[in-house]
Short mmCIF file of C-alpha atoms and ligand atoms in Angstrom, two decimals:
data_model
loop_
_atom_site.label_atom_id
_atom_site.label_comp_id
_atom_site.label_asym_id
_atom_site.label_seq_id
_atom_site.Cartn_x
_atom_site.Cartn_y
_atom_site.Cartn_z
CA UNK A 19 33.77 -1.47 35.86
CA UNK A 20 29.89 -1.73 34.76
CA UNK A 21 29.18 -5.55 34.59
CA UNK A 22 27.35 -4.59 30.86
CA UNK A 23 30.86 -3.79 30.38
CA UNK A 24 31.75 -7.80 29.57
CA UNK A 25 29.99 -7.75 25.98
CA UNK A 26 30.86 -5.47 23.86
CA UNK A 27 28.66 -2.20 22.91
CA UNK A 28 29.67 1.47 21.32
CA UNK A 29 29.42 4.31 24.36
CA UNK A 30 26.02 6.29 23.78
CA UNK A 31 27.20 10.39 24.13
CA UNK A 32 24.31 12.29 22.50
CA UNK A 33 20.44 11.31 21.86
CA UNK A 34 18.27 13.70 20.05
CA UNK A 35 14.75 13.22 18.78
CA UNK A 36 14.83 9.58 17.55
CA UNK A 37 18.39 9.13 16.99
CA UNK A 38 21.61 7.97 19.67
CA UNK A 39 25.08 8.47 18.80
CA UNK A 40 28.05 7.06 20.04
CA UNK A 41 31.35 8.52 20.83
CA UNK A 42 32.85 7.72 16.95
CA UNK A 43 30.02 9.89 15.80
CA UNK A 44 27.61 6.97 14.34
CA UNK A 45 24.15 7.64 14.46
CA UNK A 46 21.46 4.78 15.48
CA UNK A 47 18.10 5.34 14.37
CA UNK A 48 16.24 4.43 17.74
CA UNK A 49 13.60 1.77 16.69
CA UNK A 50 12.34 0.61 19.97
CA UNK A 51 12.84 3.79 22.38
CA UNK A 52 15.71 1.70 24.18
CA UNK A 53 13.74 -0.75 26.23
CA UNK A 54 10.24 0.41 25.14
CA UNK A 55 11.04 3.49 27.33
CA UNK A 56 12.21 6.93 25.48
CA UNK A 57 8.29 7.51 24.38
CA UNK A 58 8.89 11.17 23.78
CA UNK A 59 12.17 10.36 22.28
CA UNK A 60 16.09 11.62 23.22
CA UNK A 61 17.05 14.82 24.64
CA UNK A 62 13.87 16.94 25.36
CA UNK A 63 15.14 19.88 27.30
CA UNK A 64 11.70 20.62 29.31
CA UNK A 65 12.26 17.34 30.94
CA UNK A 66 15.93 17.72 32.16
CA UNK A 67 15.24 21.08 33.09
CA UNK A 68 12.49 20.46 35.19
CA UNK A 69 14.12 17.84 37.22
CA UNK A 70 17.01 20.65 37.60
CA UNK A 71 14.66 22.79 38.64
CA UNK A 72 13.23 20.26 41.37
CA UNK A 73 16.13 19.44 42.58
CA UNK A 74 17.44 22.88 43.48
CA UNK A 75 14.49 23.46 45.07
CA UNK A 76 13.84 20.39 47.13
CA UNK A 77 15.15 16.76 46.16
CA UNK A 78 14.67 14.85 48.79
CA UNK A 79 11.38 15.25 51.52
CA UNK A 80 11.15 11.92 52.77
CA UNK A 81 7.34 10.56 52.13
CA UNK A 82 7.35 10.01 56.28
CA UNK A 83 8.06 13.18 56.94
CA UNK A 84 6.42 15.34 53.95
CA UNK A 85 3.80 14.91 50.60
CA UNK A 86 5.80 16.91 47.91
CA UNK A 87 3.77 18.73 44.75
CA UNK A 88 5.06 16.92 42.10
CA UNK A 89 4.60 13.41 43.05
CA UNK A 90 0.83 14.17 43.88
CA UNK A 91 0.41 16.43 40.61
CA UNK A 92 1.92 13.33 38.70
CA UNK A 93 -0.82 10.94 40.35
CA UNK A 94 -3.55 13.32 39.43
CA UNK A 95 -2.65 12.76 35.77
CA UNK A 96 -2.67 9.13 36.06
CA UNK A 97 -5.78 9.37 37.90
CA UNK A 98 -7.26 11.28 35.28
CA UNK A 99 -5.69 9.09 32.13
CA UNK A 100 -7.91 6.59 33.96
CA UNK A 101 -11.17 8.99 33.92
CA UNK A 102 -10.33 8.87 37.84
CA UNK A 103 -11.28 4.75 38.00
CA UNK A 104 -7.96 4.70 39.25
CA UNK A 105 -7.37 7.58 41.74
CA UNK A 106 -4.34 6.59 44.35
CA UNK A 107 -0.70 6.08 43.46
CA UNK A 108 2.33 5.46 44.60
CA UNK A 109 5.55 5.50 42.72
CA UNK A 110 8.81 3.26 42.59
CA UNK A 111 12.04 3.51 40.92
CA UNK A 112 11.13 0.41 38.53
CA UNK A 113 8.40 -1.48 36.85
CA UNK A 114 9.53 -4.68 38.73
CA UNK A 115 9.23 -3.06 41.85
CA UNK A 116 5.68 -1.58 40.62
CA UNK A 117 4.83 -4.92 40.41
CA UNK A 118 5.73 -6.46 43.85
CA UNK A 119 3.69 -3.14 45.14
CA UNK A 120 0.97 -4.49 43.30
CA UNK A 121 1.13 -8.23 44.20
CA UNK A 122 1.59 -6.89 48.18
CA UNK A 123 -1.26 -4.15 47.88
CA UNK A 124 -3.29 -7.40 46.58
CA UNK A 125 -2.62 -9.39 49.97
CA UNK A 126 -3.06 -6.16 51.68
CA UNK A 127 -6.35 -5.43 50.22
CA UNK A 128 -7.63 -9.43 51.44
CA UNK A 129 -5.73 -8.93 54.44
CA UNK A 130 -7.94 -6.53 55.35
CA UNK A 131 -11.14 -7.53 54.31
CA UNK A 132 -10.08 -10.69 56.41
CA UNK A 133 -9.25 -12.67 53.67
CA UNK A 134 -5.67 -13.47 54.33
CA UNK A 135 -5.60 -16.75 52.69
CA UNK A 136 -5.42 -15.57 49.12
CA UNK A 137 -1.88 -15.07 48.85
CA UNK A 138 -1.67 -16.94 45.59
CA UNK A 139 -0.90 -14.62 42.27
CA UNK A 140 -2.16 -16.28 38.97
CA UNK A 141 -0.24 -15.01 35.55
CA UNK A 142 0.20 -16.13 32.33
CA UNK A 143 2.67 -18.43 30.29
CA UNK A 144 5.33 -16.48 28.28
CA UNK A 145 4.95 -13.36 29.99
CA UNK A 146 7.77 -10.72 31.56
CA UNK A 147 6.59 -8.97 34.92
CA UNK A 148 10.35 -8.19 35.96
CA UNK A 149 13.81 -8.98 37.48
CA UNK A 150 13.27 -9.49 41.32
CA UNK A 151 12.06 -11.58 43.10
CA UNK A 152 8.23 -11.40 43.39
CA UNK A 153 7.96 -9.75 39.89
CA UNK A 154 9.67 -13.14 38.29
CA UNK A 155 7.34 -15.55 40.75
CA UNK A 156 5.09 -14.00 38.03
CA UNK A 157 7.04 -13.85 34.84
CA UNK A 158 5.90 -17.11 33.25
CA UNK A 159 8.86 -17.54 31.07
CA UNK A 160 10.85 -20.71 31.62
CA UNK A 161 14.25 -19.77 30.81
CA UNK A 162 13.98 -16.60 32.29
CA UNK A 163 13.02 -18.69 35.83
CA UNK A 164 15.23 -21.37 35.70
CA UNK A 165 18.25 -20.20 37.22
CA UNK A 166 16.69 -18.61 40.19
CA UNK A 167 13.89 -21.44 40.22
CA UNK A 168 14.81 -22.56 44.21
CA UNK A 169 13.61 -18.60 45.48
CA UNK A 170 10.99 -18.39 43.51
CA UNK A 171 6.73 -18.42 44.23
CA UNK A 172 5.61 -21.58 42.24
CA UNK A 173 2.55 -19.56 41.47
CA UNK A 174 0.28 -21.46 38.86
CA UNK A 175 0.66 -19.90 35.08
CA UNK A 176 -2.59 -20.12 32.05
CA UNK A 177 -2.28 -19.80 28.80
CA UNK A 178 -1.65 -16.79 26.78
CA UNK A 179 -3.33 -15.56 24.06
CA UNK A 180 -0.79 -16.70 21.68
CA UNK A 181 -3.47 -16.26 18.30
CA UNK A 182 -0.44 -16.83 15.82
CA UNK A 183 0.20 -20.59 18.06
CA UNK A 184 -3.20 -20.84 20.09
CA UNK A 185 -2.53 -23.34 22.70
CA UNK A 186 -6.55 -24.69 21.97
CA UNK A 187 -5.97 -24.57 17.91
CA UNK A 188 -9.01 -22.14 17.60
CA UNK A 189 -9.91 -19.77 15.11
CA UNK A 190 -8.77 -15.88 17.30
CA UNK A 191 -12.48 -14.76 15.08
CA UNK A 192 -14.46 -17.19 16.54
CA UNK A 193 -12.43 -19.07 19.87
CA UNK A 194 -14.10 -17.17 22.31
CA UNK A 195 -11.14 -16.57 24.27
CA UNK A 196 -11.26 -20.34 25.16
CA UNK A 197 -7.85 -20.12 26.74
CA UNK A 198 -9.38 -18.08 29.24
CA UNK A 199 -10.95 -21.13 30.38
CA UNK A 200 -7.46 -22.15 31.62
CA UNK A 201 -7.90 -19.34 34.43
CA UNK A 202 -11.09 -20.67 35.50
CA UNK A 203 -9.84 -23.94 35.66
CA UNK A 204 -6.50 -22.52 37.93
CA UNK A 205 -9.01 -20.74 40.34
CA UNK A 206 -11.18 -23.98 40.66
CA UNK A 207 -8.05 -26.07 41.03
CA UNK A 208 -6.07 -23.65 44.04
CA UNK A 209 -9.15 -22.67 45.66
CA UNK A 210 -11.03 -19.72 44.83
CA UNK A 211 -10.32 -18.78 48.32
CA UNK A 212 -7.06 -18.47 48.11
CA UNK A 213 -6.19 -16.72 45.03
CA UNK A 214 -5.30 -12.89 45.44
CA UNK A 215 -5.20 -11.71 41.88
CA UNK A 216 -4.52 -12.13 38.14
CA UNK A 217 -1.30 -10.35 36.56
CA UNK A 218 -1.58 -9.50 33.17
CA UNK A 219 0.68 -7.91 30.39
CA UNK A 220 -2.56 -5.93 28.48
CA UNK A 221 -0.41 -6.84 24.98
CA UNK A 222 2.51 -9.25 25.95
CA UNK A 223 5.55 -7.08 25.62
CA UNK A 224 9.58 -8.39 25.62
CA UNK A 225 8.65 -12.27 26.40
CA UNK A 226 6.36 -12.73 23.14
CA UNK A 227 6.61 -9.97 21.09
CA UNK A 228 3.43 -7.94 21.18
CA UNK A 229 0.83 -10.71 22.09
CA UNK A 230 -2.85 -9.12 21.48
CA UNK A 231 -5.69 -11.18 22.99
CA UNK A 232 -8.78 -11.63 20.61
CA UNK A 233 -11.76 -9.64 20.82
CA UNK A 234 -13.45 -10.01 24.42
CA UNK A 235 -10.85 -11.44 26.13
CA UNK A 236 -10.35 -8.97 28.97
CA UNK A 237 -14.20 -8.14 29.39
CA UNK A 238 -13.93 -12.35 30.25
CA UNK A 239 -10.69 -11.64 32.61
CA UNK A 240 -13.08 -8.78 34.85
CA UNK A 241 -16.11 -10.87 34.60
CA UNK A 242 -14.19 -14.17 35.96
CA UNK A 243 -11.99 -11.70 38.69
CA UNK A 244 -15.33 -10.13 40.08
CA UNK A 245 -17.22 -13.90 40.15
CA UNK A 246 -14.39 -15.04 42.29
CA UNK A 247 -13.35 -12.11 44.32
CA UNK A 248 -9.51 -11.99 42.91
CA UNK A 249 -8.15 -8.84 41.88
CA UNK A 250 -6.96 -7.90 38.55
CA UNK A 251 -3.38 -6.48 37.80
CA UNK A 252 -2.94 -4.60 34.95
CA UNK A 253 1.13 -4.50 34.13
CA UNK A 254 1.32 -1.60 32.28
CA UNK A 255 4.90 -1.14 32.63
CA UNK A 256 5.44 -1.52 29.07
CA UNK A 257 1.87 -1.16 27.70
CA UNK A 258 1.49 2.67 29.42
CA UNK A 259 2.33 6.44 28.82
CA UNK A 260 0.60 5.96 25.44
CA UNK A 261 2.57 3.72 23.61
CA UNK A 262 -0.38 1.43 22.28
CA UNK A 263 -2.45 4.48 21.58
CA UNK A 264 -4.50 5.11 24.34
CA UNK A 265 -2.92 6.48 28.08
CA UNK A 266 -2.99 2.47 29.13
CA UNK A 267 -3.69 -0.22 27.16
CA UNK A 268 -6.03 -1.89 28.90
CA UNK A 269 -8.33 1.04 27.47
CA UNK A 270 -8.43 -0.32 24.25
CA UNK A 271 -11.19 -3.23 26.07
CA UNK A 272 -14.01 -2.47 28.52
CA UNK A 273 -12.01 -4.03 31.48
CA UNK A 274 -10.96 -2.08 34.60
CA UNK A 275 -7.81 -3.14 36.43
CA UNK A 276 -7.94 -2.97 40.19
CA UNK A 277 -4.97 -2.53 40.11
CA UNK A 278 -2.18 -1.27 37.40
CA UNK A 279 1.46 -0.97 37.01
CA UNK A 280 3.44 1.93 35.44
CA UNK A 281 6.76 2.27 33.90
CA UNK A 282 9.42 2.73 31.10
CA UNK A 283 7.22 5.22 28.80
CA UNK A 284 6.36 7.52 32.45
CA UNK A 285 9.74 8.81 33.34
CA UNK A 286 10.37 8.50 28.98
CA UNK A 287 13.71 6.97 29.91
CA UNK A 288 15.18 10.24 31.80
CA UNK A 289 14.67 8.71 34.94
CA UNK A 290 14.17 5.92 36.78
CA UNK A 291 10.15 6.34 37.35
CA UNK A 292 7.45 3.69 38.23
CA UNK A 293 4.47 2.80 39.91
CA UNK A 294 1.30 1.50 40.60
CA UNK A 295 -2.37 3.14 40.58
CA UNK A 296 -5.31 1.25 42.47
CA UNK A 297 -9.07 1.90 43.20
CA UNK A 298 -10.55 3.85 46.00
CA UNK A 299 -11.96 0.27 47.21
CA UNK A 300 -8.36 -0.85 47.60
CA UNK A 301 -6.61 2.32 48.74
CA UNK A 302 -9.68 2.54 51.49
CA UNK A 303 -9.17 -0.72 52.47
CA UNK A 304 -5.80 -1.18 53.15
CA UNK A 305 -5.59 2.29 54.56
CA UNK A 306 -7.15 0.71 57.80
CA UNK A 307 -4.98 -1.86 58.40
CA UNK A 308 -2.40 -1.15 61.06
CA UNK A 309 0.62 0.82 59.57
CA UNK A 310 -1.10 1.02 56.43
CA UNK A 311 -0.25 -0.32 52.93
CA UNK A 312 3.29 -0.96 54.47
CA UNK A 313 4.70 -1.68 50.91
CA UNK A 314 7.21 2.13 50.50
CA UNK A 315 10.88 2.28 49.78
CA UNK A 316 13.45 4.91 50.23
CA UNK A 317 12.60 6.73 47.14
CA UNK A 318 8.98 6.02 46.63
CA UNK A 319 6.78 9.25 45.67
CA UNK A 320 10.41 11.06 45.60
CA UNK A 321 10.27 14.67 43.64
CA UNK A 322 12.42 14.86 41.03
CA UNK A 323 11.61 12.14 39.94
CA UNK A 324 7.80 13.19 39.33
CA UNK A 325 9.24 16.01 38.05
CA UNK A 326 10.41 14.53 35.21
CA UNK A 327 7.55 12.40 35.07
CA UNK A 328 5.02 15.54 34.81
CA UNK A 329 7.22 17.31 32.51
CA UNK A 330 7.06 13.84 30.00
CA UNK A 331 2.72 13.74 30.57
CA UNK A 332 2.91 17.46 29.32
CA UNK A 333 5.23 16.77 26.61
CA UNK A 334 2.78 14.23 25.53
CA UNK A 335 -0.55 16.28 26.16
CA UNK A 336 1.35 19.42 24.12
CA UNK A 337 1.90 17.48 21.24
CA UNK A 338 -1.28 15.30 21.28
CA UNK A 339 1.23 11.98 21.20
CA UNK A 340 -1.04 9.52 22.22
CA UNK A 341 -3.51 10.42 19.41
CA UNK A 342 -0.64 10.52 17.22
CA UNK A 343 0.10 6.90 18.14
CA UNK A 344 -2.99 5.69 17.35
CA UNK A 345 -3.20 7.18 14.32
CA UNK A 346 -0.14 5.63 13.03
CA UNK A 347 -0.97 2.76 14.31
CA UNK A 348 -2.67 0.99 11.12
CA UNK A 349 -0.39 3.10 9.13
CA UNK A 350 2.66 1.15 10.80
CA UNK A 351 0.73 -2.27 10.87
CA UNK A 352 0.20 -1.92 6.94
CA UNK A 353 3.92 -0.69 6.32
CA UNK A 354 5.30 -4.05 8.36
CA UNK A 355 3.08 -6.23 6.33
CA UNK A 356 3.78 -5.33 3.23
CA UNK A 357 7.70 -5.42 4.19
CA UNK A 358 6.80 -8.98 5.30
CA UNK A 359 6.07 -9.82 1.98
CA UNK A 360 8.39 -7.59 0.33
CA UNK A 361 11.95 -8.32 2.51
CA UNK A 362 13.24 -11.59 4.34
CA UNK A 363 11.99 -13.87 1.79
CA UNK A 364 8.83 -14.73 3.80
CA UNK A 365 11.32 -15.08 6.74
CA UNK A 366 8.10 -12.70 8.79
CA UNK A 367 5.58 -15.17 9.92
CA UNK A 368 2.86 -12.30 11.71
CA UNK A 369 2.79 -9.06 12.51
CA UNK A 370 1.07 -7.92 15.51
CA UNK A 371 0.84 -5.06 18.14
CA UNK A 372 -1.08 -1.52 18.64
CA UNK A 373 0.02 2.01 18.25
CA UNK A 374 3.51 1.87 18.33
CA UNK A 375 3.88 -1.49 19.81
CA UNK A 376 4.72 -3.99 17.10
CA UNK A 377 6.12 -7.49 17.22
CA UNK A 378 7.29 -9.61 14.07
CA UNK A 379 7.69 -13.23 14.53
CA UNK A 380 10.01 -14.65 12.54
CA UNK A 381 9.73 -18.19 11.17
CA UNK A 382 11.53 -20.74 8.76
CA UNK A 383 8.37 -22.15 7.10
CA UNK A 384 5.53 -19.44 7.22
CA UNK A 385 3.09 -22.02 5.90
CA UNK A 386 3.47 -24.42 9.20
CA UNK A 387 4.71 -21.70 10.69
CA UNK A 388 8.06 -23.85 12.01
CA UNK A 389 10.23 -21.70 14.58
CA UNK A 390 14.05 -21.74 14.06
CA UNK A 391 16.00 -23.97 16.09
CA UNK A 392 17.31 -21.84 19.23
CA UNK A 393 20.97 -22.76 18.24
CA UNK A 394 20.45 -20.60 15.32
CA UNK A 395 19.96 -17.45 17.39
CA UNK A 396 17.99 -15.63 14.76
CA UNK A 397 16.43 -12.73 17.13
CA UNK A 398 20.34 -11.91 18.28
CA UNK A 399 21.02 -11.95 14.24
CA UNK A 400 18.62 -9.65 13.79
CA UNK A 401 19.38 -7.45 15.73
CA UNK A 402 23.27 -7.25 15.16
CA UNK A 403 22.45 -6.74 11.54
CA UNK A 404 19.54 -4.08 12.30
CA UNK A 405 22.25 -2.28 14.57
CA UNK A 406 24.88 -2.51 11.64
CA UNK A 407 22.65 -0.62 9.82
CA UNK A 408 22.59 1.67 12.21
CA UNK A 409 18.80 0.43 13.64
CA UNK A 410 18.27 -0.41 17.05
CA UNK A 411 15.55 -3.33 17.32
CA UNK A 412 14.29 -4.98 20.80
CA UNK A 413 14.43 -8.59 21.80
CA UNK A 414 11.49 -10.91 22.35
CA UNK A 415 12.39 -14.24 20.90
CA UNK A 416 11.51 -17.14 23.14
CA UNK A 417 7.82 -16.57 23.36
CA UNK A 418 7.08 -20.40 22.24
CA UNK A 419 8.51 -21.95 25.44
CA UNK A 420 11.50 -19.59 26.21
CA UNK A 421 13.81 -20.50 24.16
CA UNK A 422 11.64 -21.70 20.50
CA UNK A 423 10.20 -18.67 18.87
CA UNK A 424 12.20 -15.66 17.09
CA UNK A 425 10.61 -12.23 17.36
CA UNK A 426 11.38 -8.45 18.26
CA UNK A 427 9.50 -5.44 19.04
CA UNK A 428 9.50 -2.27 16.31
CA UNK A 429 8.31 0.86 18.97
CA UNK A 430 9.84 3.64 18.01
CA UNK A 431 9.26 7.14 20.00
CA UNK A 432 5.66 8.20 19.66
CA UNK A 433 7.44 11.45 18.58
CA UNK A 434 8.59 9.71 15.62
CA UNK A 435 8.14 11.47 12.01
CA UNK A 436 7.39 10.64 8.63
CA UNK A 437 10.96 10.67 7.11
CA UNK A 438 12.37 8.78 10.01
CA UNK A 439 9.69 6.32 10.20
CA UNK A 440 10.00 5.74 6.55
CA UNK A 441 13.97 5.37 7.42
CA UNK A 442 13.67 2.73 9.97
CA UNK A 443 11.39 0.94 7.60
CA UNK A 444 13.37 0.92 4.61
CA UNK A 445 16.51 0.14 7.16
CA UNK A 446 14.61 -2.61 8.70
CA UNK A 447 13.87 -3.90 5.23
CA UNK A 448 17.51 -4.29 4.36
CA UNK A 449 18.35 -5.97 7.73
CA UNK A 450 15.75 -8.28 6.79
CA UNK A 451 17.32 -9.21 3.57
CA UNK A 452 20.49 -9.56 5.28
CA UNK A 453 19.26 -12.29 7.87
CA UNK A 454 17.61 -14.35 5.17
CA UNK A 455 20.57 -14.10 3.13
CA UNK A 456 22.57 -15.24 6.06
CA UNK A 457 20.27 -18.02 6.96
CA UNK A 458 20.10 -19.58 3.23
CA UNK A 459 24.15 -19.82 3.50
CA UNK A 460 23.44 -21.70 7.01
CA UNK A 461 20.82 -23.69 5.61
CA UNK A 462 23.68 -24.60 2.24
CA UNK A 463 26.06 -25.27 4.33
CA UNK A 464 23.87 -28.14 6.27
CA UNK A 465 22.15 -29.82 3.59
CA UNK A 466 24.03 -32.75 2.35
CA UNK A 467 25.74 -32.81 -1.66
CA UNK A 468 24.38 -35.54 -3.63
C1 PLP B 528 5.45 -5.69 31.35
C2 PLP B 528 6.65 -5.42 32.20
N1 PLP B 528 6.55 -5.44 33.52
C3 PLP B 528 7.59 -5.19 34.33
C4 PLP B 528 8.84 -4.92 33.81
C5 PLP B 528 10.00 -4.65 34.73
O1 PLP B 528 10.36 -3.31 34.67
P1 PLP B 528 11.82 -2.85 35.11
O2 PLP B 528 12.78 -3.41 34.11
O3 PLP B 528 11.74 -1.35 35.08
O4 PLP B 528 12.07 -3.37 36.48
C6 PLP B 528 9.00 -4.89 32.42
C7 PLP B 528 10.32 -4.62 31.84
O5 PLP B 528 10.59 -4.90 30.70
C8 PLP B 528 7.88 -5.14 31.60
O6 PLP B 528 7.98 -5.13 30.26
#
């Protein structure tokens, strides 16, 4: 039996465009391409049959033994999404695992420029950088750490750009990007010796609900890595394969990663595809060391899986997605703003995101902007009401200090038309309604009769 199996959840049989069904024949208008991941939405047949294809042709040359077409075609396209600032790759079966290659290249990299005392990894509060180990060392989301808290790095944490709650109280038009100063401070503090790199979610994703820094905030994250020698890590996981409107979303700033992560949107939710991308400066320096990066599993760089990576990058290039996510991108903004004022009953405190990568907070008084109490559970409402309407929403409540602050991610498939996109607003709309109906009956019942 699946352990997912112990809550309760319909069984998923068919997916088509930007709709799942389940096996009573109920469709579910796919509002957040599952975890942020089915970017060119449910049931493209070039992608399954080009992994069929791979696989009766050759599934499994081990990287030790062989390089395989597909996996070095699919790193020439990343390569070139990053106008070839990014040339080397290597892939992994899952973002988290994308990101411990990244955090190990990084110690690699000073390894072998002799610098093997920066083995510290700076990140930011209320961020998600995955489920193992090293990846949640990173993640700077309390509740998320605290029951694994004895095996994990106690790597120092700055502030996010929270704009809607900025930790300094500054203006996002005018602050800036004070809080940046907190990553100064954390590099003065450890030793500017020792620190290896800066992880960095380029919009926070599924810990804070589409977090995007203020204008000249990541042109201040390269200037501060390069005047201390620490690498920067873009975590793309979530923010890649177009979803924000541009191939990565770092793109949307003049601010080059050293190194990035890959994800979700990359293998489009057919399969389990990941990775990392890196400069010729880091490839060519950890390439001396002896036995290399050292940092492969069993099914790094593995074919089919590329595969179906290549085939989603082509689906994308054939129908110009990415362009058509930034396009709709304002369109989308302006749609969930005026649904903020039009449903809930001003239950939407902000709206915030890029492309097709929107987060809506949700708050009990939008003037002070007062979260709900977390015993109210108000992101898990919303999204049991959403999914009675047949609208599947993502989580990313907690984002105030993991467990204050109510908000979820709209990101549908960049593949995502008019009529359904006017659908899942008018559905989110009702679900909206629903919640603040629900929560004025909670509110009733616990004010006191005079
Ligand atoms: C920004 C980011 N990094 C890393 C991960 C971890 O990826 P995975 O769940 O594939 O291990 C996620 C997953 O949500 C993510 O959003």
């Amino acid at each position: 039996m699946l352990l997912s199996l112990l809550s309760e959840r319909p069984t998923a049989v068919r997916g088509e465009g930007v709709w799942l069904y389940d096996a009573d024949g109920r469709a579910y208008l796919d509002g957040c391409s599952g975890a942020v991941a089915a970017n060119i939405g449910h049931g493209v047949a070039e992608v399954a049959d080009a992994m069929a294809a791979q696989a009766r042709m050759v599934a499994f040359p081990h990287r030790s033994q062989f390089h395989n077409e597909p996996a070095e075609r699919l790193a020439g396209e990343l390569a070139a999404w990053t106008g070839g600032q990014l040339p080397y790759a290597m892939f992994t079966s899952s973002g988290s695992e994308a990101v411990e290659a990244a955090v190990q290249l990084a110690l690699r990299y000073h390894a072998a420029r002799g610098d093997a005392e920066r083995t510290i990894v700076l990140s930011r509060r209320m961020s998600y950088h995955g489920a193992t180990l090293g990846a949640r060392s990173a993640g700077g989301n309390p509740v998320r750490r605290a029951p694994f808290a004895p095996l994990l790095h106690d790597w120092p944490q700055v502030d996010a750009p929270y704009c809607y709650r900025c930790p300094l109280r500054l203006d996002p038009g005018s602050c800036g990007s004070a809080c940046l100063g907190s990553l100064e401070d954390a590099i003065a503090a450890h030793g500017p010796d020792r620190v290896a790199a800066f992880i960095a979610e380029p919009i926070t994703g599924a810990s804070a609900g589409a977090l995007r820094p203020p204008a000249g905030y990541y042109e201040r994250v390269r200037e501060t890595c390069d005047q201390f020698g620490v690498l920067f890590i873009a975590d793309e996981v979530m923010t890649g394969a177009g979803r924000t409107g541009r191939p990565f979303g770092h793109q949307h700033w003049d601010a080059r990663p050293d190194i990035l992560t890959f994800g979700k949107g990359i293998g489009g939710g057919y399969v389990a595809l990941a990775g990392i991308l890196c400069t010729s400066e880091v490839a060519e320096a950890v390439a001396k060391l002896p036995g290399g990066p050292g940092i492969g599993h069993t099914f790094t760089d593995t074919p089919v899986a590329a595969a179906a990576g290549g085939a989603v990058v082509a689906y994308l290039r054939e129908f110009d997605l990415i362009r058509r996510a930034a396009q709709l991108g304002p369109q989308v903004r302006q749609a969930l703003c005026d649904l903020a004022e039009s449903h809930g009953g001003g239950i939407v405190g902000d709206v915030r995101g890029e492309g097709l990568m929107w987060g809506l907070e949700l708050v009990a008084d939008r003037q002070r902007r007062t979260p709900y109490p977390a015993h109210a559970r108000v992101t898990a409402r919303l999204l049991a009401i959403a999914k009675r309407h047949g609208l599947l929403l993502y989580p990313a409540g907690g984002g105030i200090d993991g467990s204050l602050g109510d908000a979820v991610l709209v990101a549908p498939p960049l593949t995502i038309g008019d009529d359904d996109l006017a659908e899942l607003l008018r559905r989110l709309g009702v679900a909206l309604d629903d919640l603040a109906a629900e929560l004025a009956v909670d509110a009733a019942a616990t004010t006191p009769v005079r």
